[in-house]
Amino acid sequence: MLIVPTTVTVYAGVRPADADAVSAHATITAASSPRPTIGFFFPSNGGSTLAGYDPSMEGQYVAYTFYRVDPAWRRLPVEERAAGKDAFAEVVEEWAERMPGLRAYTVTGVRPDCDFFLWKITERYEDLGELGAQLNGTPLAGWLETPYSYLATTKASQYTSARRPRKIAPHDLPYLVVYPFVKVRPWYALSEDERQQAMDEHIRIGREEFPGIRNHTTYSFGIDDQEFMTAFECEEPADFMHLMLRLRDSEASRYTERDTPIFVGQRVPVRAALDALDGATSRVSAQ
């Protein structure tokens, strides 16, 4: 007898508004199918063949979720807004204790399409959905949109001597610049030597000319709409502007298809990011 259970796919905290829901579909499977192993593995040689995989090499999931508050929320009573913010902040603060890579950044007053975002780093994919579900259970979530959400993983770079995925560890610099990145197809038609030469120049510019900017590049092939997620911590947004201007002269830059939208987030406690939604911090300072 075939058992046809309903498989529920949860996208909370992973996909933006177009899929931030629960979709159900029937699958035919054996009742004793084992639960998939938590974690994921990457090729030790940076290639794409199965022979290169080393099952001892675990990586991280890295996600960025952007939020925009409905302007009508600001017309709610102050007490109701405060309670909603408290509940949302409590969930983030609780999760930060078990997800050390959880950070909040505000873009209020800079981007018209979002107000703040969360940077999430974890070894468990399930964490992203569980955190998203808990945030969805707060009163504030009913007033929040998710215009952008990006997912990536770590892997060993094929352009360096690294043989293991580099761990993403925030340096807690004041600003984080984040954007999705896609290369044009002709890039992948170049020989390995040509790509290596272009990337050697690219890496040298960043390391030698802009050593204060910390790079956190991750990979999205097959798990999101972009190829890479690029994130850079810096002391000043203008520092990153000068880096990008310098990189325009590099050979690798010729093969860029898309590197937008770009978000410049200011590192703040989550409660400060939420207070910026209705100017609560500004009102307190003025009193």
JSON list of N, CA, C and O in Angstrom, two decimals, residues 170-220:
[
{"chain": "A", "resi": 170, "resn": "PRO", "atom": "N", "xyz": [30.92, 38.01, 11.77]},
{"chain": "A", "resi": 170, "resn": "PRO", "atom": "CA", "xyz": [30.82, 39.47, 11.74]},
{"chain": "A", "resi": 170, "resn": "PRO", "atom": "C", "xyz": [31.90, 40.15, 12.58]},
{"chain": "A", "resi": 170, "resn": "PRO", "atom": "O", "xyz": [32.26, 39.67, 13.65]},
{"chain": "A", "resi": 171, "resn": "HIS", "atom": "N", "xyz": [32.42, 41.26, 12.06]},
{"chain": "A", "resi": 171, "resn": "HIS", "atom": "CA", "xyz": [33.41, 42.05, 12.79]},
{"chain": "A", "resi": 171, "resn": "HIS", "atom": "C", "xyz": [32.74, 43.21, 13.53]},
{"chain": "A", "resi": 171, "resn": "HIS", "atom": "O", "xyz": [33.43, 43.98, 14.22]},
{"chain": "A", "resi": 172, "resn": "ASP", "atom": "N", "xyz": [31.43, 43.35, 13.36]},
{"chain": "A", "resi": 172, "resn": "ASP", "atom": "CA", "xyz": [30.65, 44.39, 14.03]},
{"chain": "A", "resi": 172, "resn": "ASP", "atom": "C", "xyz": [31.17, 45.80, 13.74]},
{"chain": "A", "resi": 172, "resn": "ASP", "atom": "O", "xyz": [31.21, 46.67, 14.61]},
{"chain": "A", "resi": 173, "resn": "LEU", "atom": "N", "xyz": [31.57, 46.02, 12.48]},
{"chain": "A", "resi": 173, "resn": "LEU", "atom": "CA", "xyz": [31.90, 47.38, 12.05]},
{"chain": "A", "resi": 173, "resn": "LEU", "atom": "C", "xyz": [30.60, 48.16, 11.90]},
{"chain": "A", "resi": 173, "resn": "LEU", "atom": "O", "xyz": [29.51, 47.57, 11.81]},
{"chain": "A", "resi": 174, "resn": "PRO", "atom": "N", "xyz": [30.66, 49.48, 11.85]},
{"chain": "A", "resi": 174, "resn": "PRO", "atom": "CA", "xyz": [29.43, 50.28, 11.89]},
{"chain": "A", "resi": 174, "resn": "PRO", "atom": "C", "xyz": [28.47, 50.06, 10.73]},
{"chain": "A", "resi": 174, "resn": "PRO", "atom": "O", "xyz": [27.26, 50.22, 10.89]},
{"chain": "A", "resi": 175, "resn": "TYR", "atom": "N", "xyz": [28.99, 49.69, 9.55]},
{"chain": "A", "resi": 175, "resn": "TYR", "atom": "CA", "xyz": [28.11, 49.59, 8.37]},
{"chain": "A", "resi": 175, "resn": "TYR", "atom": "C", "xyz": [28.31, 48.26, 7.66]},
{"chain": "A", "resi": 175, "resn": "TYR", "atom": "O", "xyz": [29.42, 47.69, 7.64]},
{"chain": "A", "resi": 176, "resn": "LEU", "atom": "N", "xyz": [27.22, 47.78, 7.05]},
{"chain": "A", "resi": 176, "resn": "LEU", "atom": "CA", "xyz": [27.25, 46.57, 6.24]},
{"chain": "A", "resi": 176, "resn": "LEU", "atom": "C", "xyz": [26.60, 46.89, 4.90]},
{"chain": "A", "resi": 176, "resn": "LEU", "atom": "O", "xyz": [25.45, 47.33, 4.85]},
{"chain": "A", "resi": 177, "resn": "VAL", "atom": "N", "xyz": [27.35, 46.70, 3.82]},
{"chain": "A", "resi": 177, "resn": "VAL", "atom": "CA", "xyz": [26.84, 46.91, 2.47]},
{"chain": "A", "resi": 177, "resn": "VAL", "atom": "C", "xyz": [26.53, 45.54, 1.87]},
{"chain": "A", "resi": 177, "resn": "VAL", "atom": "O", "xyz": [27.40, 44.67, 1.82]},
{"chain": "A", "resi": 178, "resn": "VAL", "atom": "N", "xyz": [25.28, 45.35, 1.44]},
{"chain": "A", "resi": 178, "resn": "VAL", "atom": "CA", "xyz": [24.82, 44.05, 0.97]},
{"chain": "A", "resi": 178, "resn": "VAL", "atom": "C", "xyz": [24.19, 44.19, -0.42]},
{"chain": "A", "resi": 178, "resn": "VAL", "atom": "O", "xyz": [23.44, 45.15, -0.67]},
{"chain": "A", "resi": 179, "resn": "TYR", "atom": "N", "xyz": [24.50, 43.24, -1.31]},
{"chain": "A", "resi": 179, "resn": "TYR", "atom": "CA", "xyz": [23.81, 43.24, -2.59]},
{"chain": "A", "resi": 179, "resn": "TYR", "atom": "C", "xyz": [23.94, 41.86, -3.26]},
{"chain": "A", "resi": 179, "resn": "TYR", "atom": "O", "xyz": [24.93, 41.15, -3.06]},
{"chain": "A", "resi": 180, "resn": "PRO", "atom": "N", "xyz": [22.93, 41.47, -4.05]},
{"chain": "A", "resi": 180, "resn": "PRO", "atom": "CA", "xyz": [23.02, 40.24, -4.83]},
{"chain": "A", "resi": 180, "resn": "PRO", "atom": "C", "xyz": [23.91, 40.46, -6.05]},
{"chain": "A", "resi": 180, "resn": "PRO", "atom": "O", "xyz": [23.98, 41.58, -6.58]},
{"chain": "A", "resi": 181, "resn": "PHE", "atom": "N", "xyz": [24.56, 39.41, -6.51]},
{"chain": "A", "resi": 181, "resn": "PHE", "atom": "CA", "xyz": [25.53, 39.56, -7.59]},
{"chain": "A", "resi": 181, "resn": "PHE", "atom": "C", "xyz": [25.38, 38.41, -8.59]},
{"chain": "A", "resi": 181, "resn": "PHE", "atom": "O", "xyz": [25.25, 37.25, -8.20]},
{"chain": "A", "resi": 182, "resn": "VAL", "atom": "N", "xyz": [25.39, 38.77, -9.88]},
{"chain": "A", "resi": 182, "resn": "VAL", "atom": "CA", "xyz": [25.29, 37.78, -10.96]},
{"chain": "A", "resi": 182, "resn": "VAL", "atom": "C", "xyz": [26.33, 38.11, -12.02]},
{"chain": "A", "resi": 182, "resn": "VAL", "atom": "O", "xyz": [26.47, 39.27, -12.41]},
{"chain": "A", "resi": 183, "resn": "LYS", "atom": "N", "xyz": [27.07, 37.11, -12.47]},
{"chain": "A", "resi": 183, "resn": "LYS", "atom": "CA", "xyz": [28.03, 37.28, -13.55]},
{"chain": "A", "resi": 183, "resn": "LYS", "atom": "C", "xyz": [27.39, 36.92, -14.89]},
{"chain": "A", "resi": 183, "resn": "LYS", "atom": "O", "xyz": [26.44, 36.12, -14.94]},
{"chain": "A", "resi": 184, "resn": "VAL", "atom": "N", "xyz": [27.90, 37.50, -15.97]},
{"chain": "A", "resi": 184, "resn": "VAL", "atom": "CA", "xyz": [27.42, 37.15, -17.31]},
{"chain": "A", "resi": 184, "resn": "VAL", "atom": "C", "xyz": [27.93, 35.75, -17.66]},
{"chain": "A", "resi": 184, "resn": "VAL", "atom": "O", "xyz": [28.98, 35.31, -17.18]},
{"chain": "A", "resi": 185, "resn": "ARG", "atom": "N", "xyz": [27.21, 35.05, -18.51]},
{"chain": "A", "resi": 185, "resn": "ARG", "atom": "CA", "xyz": [27.57, 33.68, -18.86]},
{"chain": "A", "resi": 185, "resn": "ARG", "atom": "C", "xyz": [28.97, 33.56, -19.50]},
{"chain": "A", "resi": 185, "resn": "ARG", "atom": "O", "xyz": [29.66, 32.56, -19.27]},
{"chain": "A", "resi": 186, "resn": "PRO", "atom": "N", "xyz": [29.41, 34.52, -20.33]},
{"chain": "A", "resi": 186, "resn": "PRO", "atom": "CA", "xyz": [30.76, 34.38, -20.91]},
{"chain": "A", "resi": 186, "resn": "PRO", "atom": "C", "xyz": [31.86, 34.22, -19.87]},
{"chain": "A", "resi": 186, "resn": "PRO", "atom": "O", "xyz": [32.93, 33.68, -20.19]},
{"chain": "A", "resi": 187, "resn": "TRP", "atom": "N", "xyz": [31.64, 34.68, -18.63]},
{"chain": "A", "resi": 187, "resn": "TRP", "atom": "CA", "xyz": [32.64, 34.49, -17.58]},
{"chain": "A", "resi": 187, "resn": "TRP", "atom": "C", "xyz": [32.96, 33.02, -17.38]},
{"chain": "A", "resi": 187, "resn": "TRP", "atom": "O", "xyz": [34.11, 32.61, -17.24]},
{"chain": "A", "resi": 188, "resn": "TYR", "atom": "N", "xyz": [31.93, 32.18, -17.41]},
{"chain": "A", "resi": 188, "resn": "TYR", "atom": "CA", "xyz": [32.11, 30.76, -17.15]},
{"chain": "A", "resi": 188, "resn": "TYR", "atom": "C", "xyz": [32.68, 30.02, -18.36]},
{"chain": "A", "resi": 188, "resn": "TYR", "atom": "O", "xyz": [33.09, 28.86, -18.25]},
{"chain": "A", "resi": 189, "resn": "ALA", "atom": "N", "xyz": [32.72, 30.71, -19.51]},
{"chain": "A", "resi": 189, "resn": "ALA", "atom": "CA", "xyz": [33.33, 30.13, -20.70]},
{"chain": "A", "resi": 189, "resn": "ALA", "atom": "C", "xyz": [34.83, 30.40, -20.77]},
{"chain": "A", "resi": 189, "resn": "ALA", "atom": "O", "xyz": [35.54, 29.80, -21.59]},
{"chain": "A", "resi": 190, "resn": "LEU", "atom": "N", "xyz": [35.34, 31.30, -19.90]},
{"chain": "A", "resi": 190, "resn": "LEU", "atom": "CA", "xyz": [36.77, 31.56, -19.85]},
{"chain": "A", "resi": 190, "resn": "LEU", "atom": "C", "xyz": [37.51, 30.34, -19.29]},
{"chain": "A", "resi": 190, "resn": "LEU", "atom": "O", "xyz": [36.95, 29.54, -18.56]},
{"chain": "A", "resi": 191, "resn": "SER", "atom": "N", "xyz": [38.77, 30.24, -19.63]},
{"chain": "A", "resi": 191, "resn": "SER", "atom": "CA", "xyz": [39.57, 29.16, -19.08]},
{"chain": "A", "resi": 191, "resn": "SER", "atom": "C", "xyz": [39.82, 29.41, -17.59]},
{"chain": "A", "resi": 191, "resn": "SER", "atom": "O", "xyz": [39.67, 30.52, -17.09]},
{"chain": "A", "resi": 192, "resn": "GLU", "atom": "N", "xyz": [40.22, 28.37, -16.88]},
{"chain": "A", "resi": 192, "resn": "GLU", "atom": "CA", "xyz": [40.51, 28.53, -15.46]},
{"chain": "A", "resi": 192, "resn": "GLU", "atom": "C", "xyz": [41.62, 29.54, -15.24]},
{"chain": "A", "resi": 192, "resn": "GLU", "atom": "O", "xyz": [41.56, 30.34, -14.29]},
{"chain": "A", "resi": 193, "resn": "ASP", "atom": "N", "xyz": [42.63, 29.52, -16.09]},
{"chain": "A", "resi": 193, "resn": "ASP", "atom": "CA", "xyz": [43.74, 30.46, -15.95]},
{"chain": "A", "resi": 193, "resn": "ASP", "atom": "C", "xyz": [43.27, 31.90, -16.15]},
{"chain": "A", "resi": 193, "resn": "ASP", "atom": "O", "xyz": [43.71, 32.81, -15.42]},
{"chain": "A", "resi": 194, "resn": "GLU", "atom": "N", "xyz": [42.39, 32.14, -17.10]},
{"chain": "A", "resi": 194, "resn": "GLU", "atom": "CA", "xyz": [41.89, 33.50, -17.35]},
{"chain": "A", "resi": 194, "resn": "GLU", "atom": "C", "xyz": [41.07, 34.00, -16.18]},
{"chain": "A", "resi": 194, "resn": "GLU", "atom": "O", "xyz": [41.19, 35.16, -15.75]},
{"chain": "A", "resi": 195, "resn": "ARG", "atom": "N", "xyz": [40.23, 33.14, -15.66]},
{"chain": "A", "resi": 195, "resn": "ARG", "atom": "CA", "xyz": [39.43, 33.55, -14.50]},
{"chain": "A", "resi": 195, "resn": "ARG", "atom": "C", "xyz": [40.30, 33.78, -13.27]},
{"chain": "A", "resi": 195, "resn": "ARG", "atom": "O", "xyz": [40.09, 34.71, -12.50]},
{"chain": "A", "resi": 196, "resn": "GLN", "atom": "N", "xyz": [41.29, 32.90, -13.08]},
{"chain": "A", "resi": 196, "resn": "GLN", "atom": "CA", "xyz": [42.18, 33.05, -11.94]},
{"chain": "A", "resi": 196, "resn": "GLN", "atom": "C", "xyz": [42.94, 34.37, -12.01]},
{"chain": "A", "resi": 196, "resn": "GLN", "atom": "O", "xyz": [43.08, 35.07, -11.00]},
{"chain": "A", "resi": 197, "resn": "GLN", "atom": "N", "xyz": [43.42, 34.72, -13.20]},
{"chain": "A", "resi": 197, "resn": "GLN", "atom": "CA", "xyz": [44.17, 35.97, -13.35]},
{"chain": "A", "resi": 197, "resn": "GLN", "atom": "C", "xyz": [43.30, 37.18, -13.04]},
{"chain": "A", "resi": 197, "resn": "GLN", "atom": "O", "xyz": [43.73, 38.11, -12.36]},
{"chain": "A", "resi": 198, "resn": "ALA", "atom": "N", "xyz": [42.05, 37.14, -13.52]},
{"chain": "A", "resi": 198, "resn": "ALA", "atom": "CA", "xyz": [41.13, 38.25, -13.26]},
{"chain": "A", "resi": 198, "resn": "ALA", "atom": "C", "xyz": [40.82, 38.36, -11.78]},
{"chain": "A", "resi": 198, "resn": "ALA", "atom": "O", "xyz": [40.77, 39.46, -11.21]},
{"chain": "A", "resi": 199, "resn": "MET", "atom": "N", "xyz": [40.60, 37.21, -11.13]},
{"chain": "A", "resi": 199, "resn": "MET", "atom": "CA", "xyz": [40.26, 37.24, -9.71]},
{"chain": "A", "resi": 199, "resn": "MET", "atom": "C", "xyz": [41.46, 37.58, -8.83]},
{"chain": "A", "resi": 199, "resn": "MET", "atom": "O", "xyz": [41.31, 38.19, -7.78]},
{"chain": "A", "resi": 200, "resn": "ASP", "atom": "N", "xyz": [42.67, 37.21, -9.26]},
{"chain": "A", "resi": 200, "resn": "ASP", "atom": "CA", "xyz": [43.86, 37.60, -8.52]},
{"chain": "A", "resi": 200, "resn": "ASP", "atom": "C", "xyz": [43.95, 39.12, -8.43]},
{"chain": "A", "resi": 200, "resn": "ASP", "atom": "O", "xyz": [44.25, 39.68, -7.36]},
{"chain": "A", "resi": 201, "resn": "GLU", "atom": "N", "xyz": [43.68, 39.79, -9.55]},
{"chain": "A", "resi": 201, "resn": "GLU", "atom": "CA", "xyz": [43.69, 41.25, -9.55]},
{"chain": "A", "resi": 201, "resn": "GLU", "atom": "C", "xyz": [42.60, 41.80, -8.65]},
{"chain": "A", "resi": 201, "resn": "GLU", "atom": "O", "xyz": [42.81, 42.73, -7.86]},
{"chain": "A", "resi": 202, "resn": "HIS", "atom": "N", "xyz": [41.41, 41.21, -8.75]},
{"chain": "A", "resi": 202, "resn": "HIS", "atom": "CA", "xyz": [40.26, 41.64, -7.96]},
{"chain": "A", "resi": 202, "resn": "HIS", "atom": "C", "xyz": [40.54, 41.52, -6.46]},
{"chain": "A", "resi": 202, "resn": "HIS", "atom": "O", "xyz": [40.30, 42.46, -5.68]},
{"chain": "A", "resi": 203, "resn": "ILE", "atom": "N", "xyz": [41.08, 40.38, -6.07]},
{"chain": "A", "resi": 203, "resn": "ILE", "atom": "CA", "xyz": [41.38, 40.13, -4.66]},
{"chain": "A", "resi": 203, "resn": "ILE", "atom": "C", "xyz": [42.49, 41.04, -4.17]},
{"chain": "A", "resi": 203, "resn": "ILE", "atom": "O", "xyz": [42.44, 41.57, -3.05]},
{"chain": "A", "resi": 204, "resn": "ARG", "atom": "N", "xyz": [43.52, 41.25, -5.00]},
{"chain": "A", "resi": 204, "resn": "ARG", "atom": "CA", "xyz": [44.64, 42.10, -4.59]},
{"chain": "A", "resi": 204, "resn": "ARG", "atom": "C", "xyz": [44.18, 43.52, -4.30]},
{"chain": "A", "resi": 204, "resn": "ARG", "atom": "O", "xyz": [44.59, 44.14, -3.31]},
{"chain": "A", "resi": 205, "resn": "ILE", "atom": "N", "xyz": [43.30, 44.06, -5.16]},
{"chain": "A", "resi": 205, "resn": "ILE", "atom": "CA", "xyz": [42.81, 45.43, -4.95]},
{"chain": "A", "resi": 205, "resn": "ILE", "atom": "C", "xyz": [42.12, 45.54, -3.59]},
{"chain": "A", "resi": 205, "resn": "ILE", "atom": "O", "xyz": [42.36, 46.47, -2.82]},
{"chain": "A", "resi": 206, "resn": "GLY", "atom": "N", "xyz": [41.26, 44.57, -3.29]},
{"chain": "A", "resi": 206, "resn": "GLY", "atom": "CA", "xyz": [40.54, 44.63, -2.03]},
{"chain": "A", "resi": 206, "resn": "GLY", "atom": "C", "xyz": [41.46, 44.49, -0.82]},
{"chain": "A", "resi": 206, "resn": "GLY", "atom": "O", "xyz": [41.36, 45.25, 0.14]},
{"chain": "A", "resi": 207, "resn": "ARG", "atom": "N", "xyz": [42.36, 43.53, -0.87]},
{"chain": "A", "resi": 207, "resn": "ARG", "atom": "CA", "xyz": [43.21, 43.25, 0.30]},
{"chain": "A", "resi": 207, "resn": "ARG", "atom": "C", "xyz": [44.28, 44.31, 0.52]},
{"chain": "A", "resi": 207, "resn": "ARG", "atom": "O", "xyz": [44.57, 44.68, 1.65]},
{"chain": "A", "resi": 208, "resn": "GLU", "atom": "N", "xyz": [44.90, 44.77, -0.56]},
{"chain": "A", "resi": 208, "resn": "GLU", "atom": "CA", "xyz": [46.04, 45.67, -0.42]},
{"chain": "A", "resi": 208, "resn": "GLU", "atom": "C", "xyz": [45.64, 47.14, -0.38]},
{"chain": "A", "resi": 208, "resn": "GLU", "atom": "O", "xyz": [46.24, 47.93, 0.35]},
{"chain": "A", "resi": 209, "resn": "GLU", "atom": "N", "xyz": [44.65, 47.53, -1.15]},
{"chain": "A", "resi": 209, "resn": "GLU", "atom": "CA", "xyz": [44.29, 48.94, -1.23]},
{"chain": "A", "resi": 209, "resn": "GLU", "atom": "C", "xyz": [43.18, 49.34, -0.27]},
{"chain": "A", "resi": 209, "resn": "GLU", "atom": "O", "xyz": [43.06, 50.52, 0.09]},
{"chain": "A", "resi": 210, "resn": "PHE", "atom": "N", "xyz": [42.37, 48.36, 0.17]},
{"chain": "A", "resi": 210, "resn": "PHE", "atom": "CA", "xyz": [41.27, 48.67, 1.09]},
{"chain": "A", "resi": 210, "resn": "PHE", "atom": "C", "xyz": [41.22, 47.62, 2.21]},
{"chain": "A", "resi": 210, "resn": "PHE", "atom": "O", "xyz": [40.24, 46.90, 2.37]},
{"chain": "A", "resi": 211, "resn": "PRO", "atom": "N", "xyz": [42.29, 47.53, 3.01]},
{"chain": "A", "resi": 211, "resn": "PRO", "atom": "CA", "xyz": [42.37, 46.47, 4.02]},
{"chain": "A", "resi": 211, "resn": "PRO", "atom": "C", "xyz": [41.35, 46.61, 5.14]},
{"chain": "A", "resi": 211, "resn": "PRO", "atom": "O", "xyz": [41.07, 45.63, 5.84]},
{"chain": "A", "resi": 212, "resn": "GLY", "atom": "N", "xyz": [40.79, 47.80, 5.34]},
{"chain": "A", "resi": 212, "resn": "GLY", "atom": "CA", "xyz": [39.82, 47.99, 6.42]},
{"chain": "A", "resi": 212, "resn": "GLY", "atom": "C", "xyz": [38.43, 47.52, 6.10]},
{"chain": "A", "resi": 212, "resn": "GLY", "atom": "O", "xyz": [37.56, 47.49, 6.98]},
{"chain": "A", "resi": 213, "resn": "ILE", "atom": "N", "xyz": [38.18, 47.13, 4.85]},
{"chain": "A", "resi": 213, "resn": "ILE", "atom": "CA", "xyz": [36.85, 46.65, 4.45]},
{"chain": "A", "resi": 213, "resn": "ILE", "atom": "C", "xyz": [36.86, 45.13, 4.51]},
{"chain": "A", "resi": 213, "resn": "ILE", "atom": "O", "xyz": [37.72, 44.47, 3.90]},
{"chain": "A", "resi": 214, "resn": "ARG", "atom": "N", "xyz": [35.93, 44.56, 5.22]},
{"chain": "A", "resi": 214, "resn": "ARG", "atom": "CA", "xyz": [35.88, 43.10, 5.41]},
{"chain": "A", "resi": 214, "resn": "ARG", "atom": "C", "xyz": [34.83, 42.48, 4.51]},
{"chain": "A", "resi": 214, "resn": "ARG", "atom": "O", "xyz": [33.67, 42.85, 4.53]},
{"chain": "A", "resi": 215, "resn": "ASN", "atom": "N", "xyz": [35.27, 41.53, 3.72]},
{"chain": "A", "resi": 215, "resn": "ASN", "atom": "CA", "xyz": [34.43, 40.89, 2.70]},
{"chain": "A", "resi": 215, "resn": "ASN", "atom": "C", "xyz": [33.81, 39.60, 3.23]},
{"chain": "A", "resi": 215, "resn": "ASN", "atom": "O", "xyz": [34.49, 38.77, 3.83]},
{"chain": "A", "resi": 216, "resn": "HIS", "atom": "N", "xyz": [32.49, 39.44, 2.99]},
{"chain": "A", "resi": 216, "resn": "HIS", "atom": "CA", "xyz": [31.78, 38.22, 3.38]},
{"chain": "A", "resi": 216, "resn": "HIS", "atom": "C", "xyz": [30.98, 37.70, 2.16]},
{"chain": "A", "resi": 216, "resn": "HIS", "atom": "O", "xyz": [29.75, 37.79, 2.12]},
{"chain": "A", "resi": 217, "resn": "THR", "atom": "N", "xyz": [31.67, 37.20, 1.17]},
{"chain": "A", "resi": 217, "resn": "THR", "atom": "CA", "xyz": [31.00, 36.69, -0.03]},
{"chain": "A", "resi": 217, "resn": "THR", "atom": "C", "xyz": [30.50, 35.27, 0.21]},
{"chain": "A", "resi": 217, "resn": "THR", "atom": "O", "xyz": [31.23, 34.42, 0.72]},
{"chain": "A", "resi": 218, "resn": "THR", "atom": "N", "xyz": [29.26, 35.01, -0.18]},
{"chain": "A", "resi": 218, "resn": "THR", "atom": "CA", "xyz": [28.66, 33.68, -0.05]},
{"chain": "A", "resi": 218, "resn": "THR", "atom": "C", "xyz": [28.01, 33.30, -1.37]},
{"chain": "A", "resi": 218, "resn": "THR", "atom": "O", "xyz": [27.89, 34.12, -2.29]},
{"chain": "A", "resi": 219, "resn": "TYR", "atom": "N", "xyz": [27.55, 32.06, -1.48]},
{"chain": "A", "resi": 219, "resn": "TYR", "atom": "CA", "xyz": [27.16, 31.48, -2.76]},
{"chain": "A", "resi": 219, "resn": "TYR", "atom": "C", "xyz": [25.70, 31.06, -2.76]},
{"chain": "A", "resi": 219, "resn": "TYR", "atom": "O", "xyz": [25.24, 30.42, -1.82]},
{"chain": "A", "resi": 220, "resn": "SER", "atom": "N", "xyz": [25.00, 31.41, -3.86]},
{"chain": "A", "resi": 220, "resn": "SER", "atom": "CA", "xyz": [23.56, 31.15, -3.94]},
{"chain": "A", "resi": 220, "resn": "SER", "atom": "C", "xyz": [23.17, 30.27, -5.11]},
{"chain": "A", "resi": 220, "resn": "SER", "atom": "O", "xyz": [21.98, 30.12, -5.40]}
]
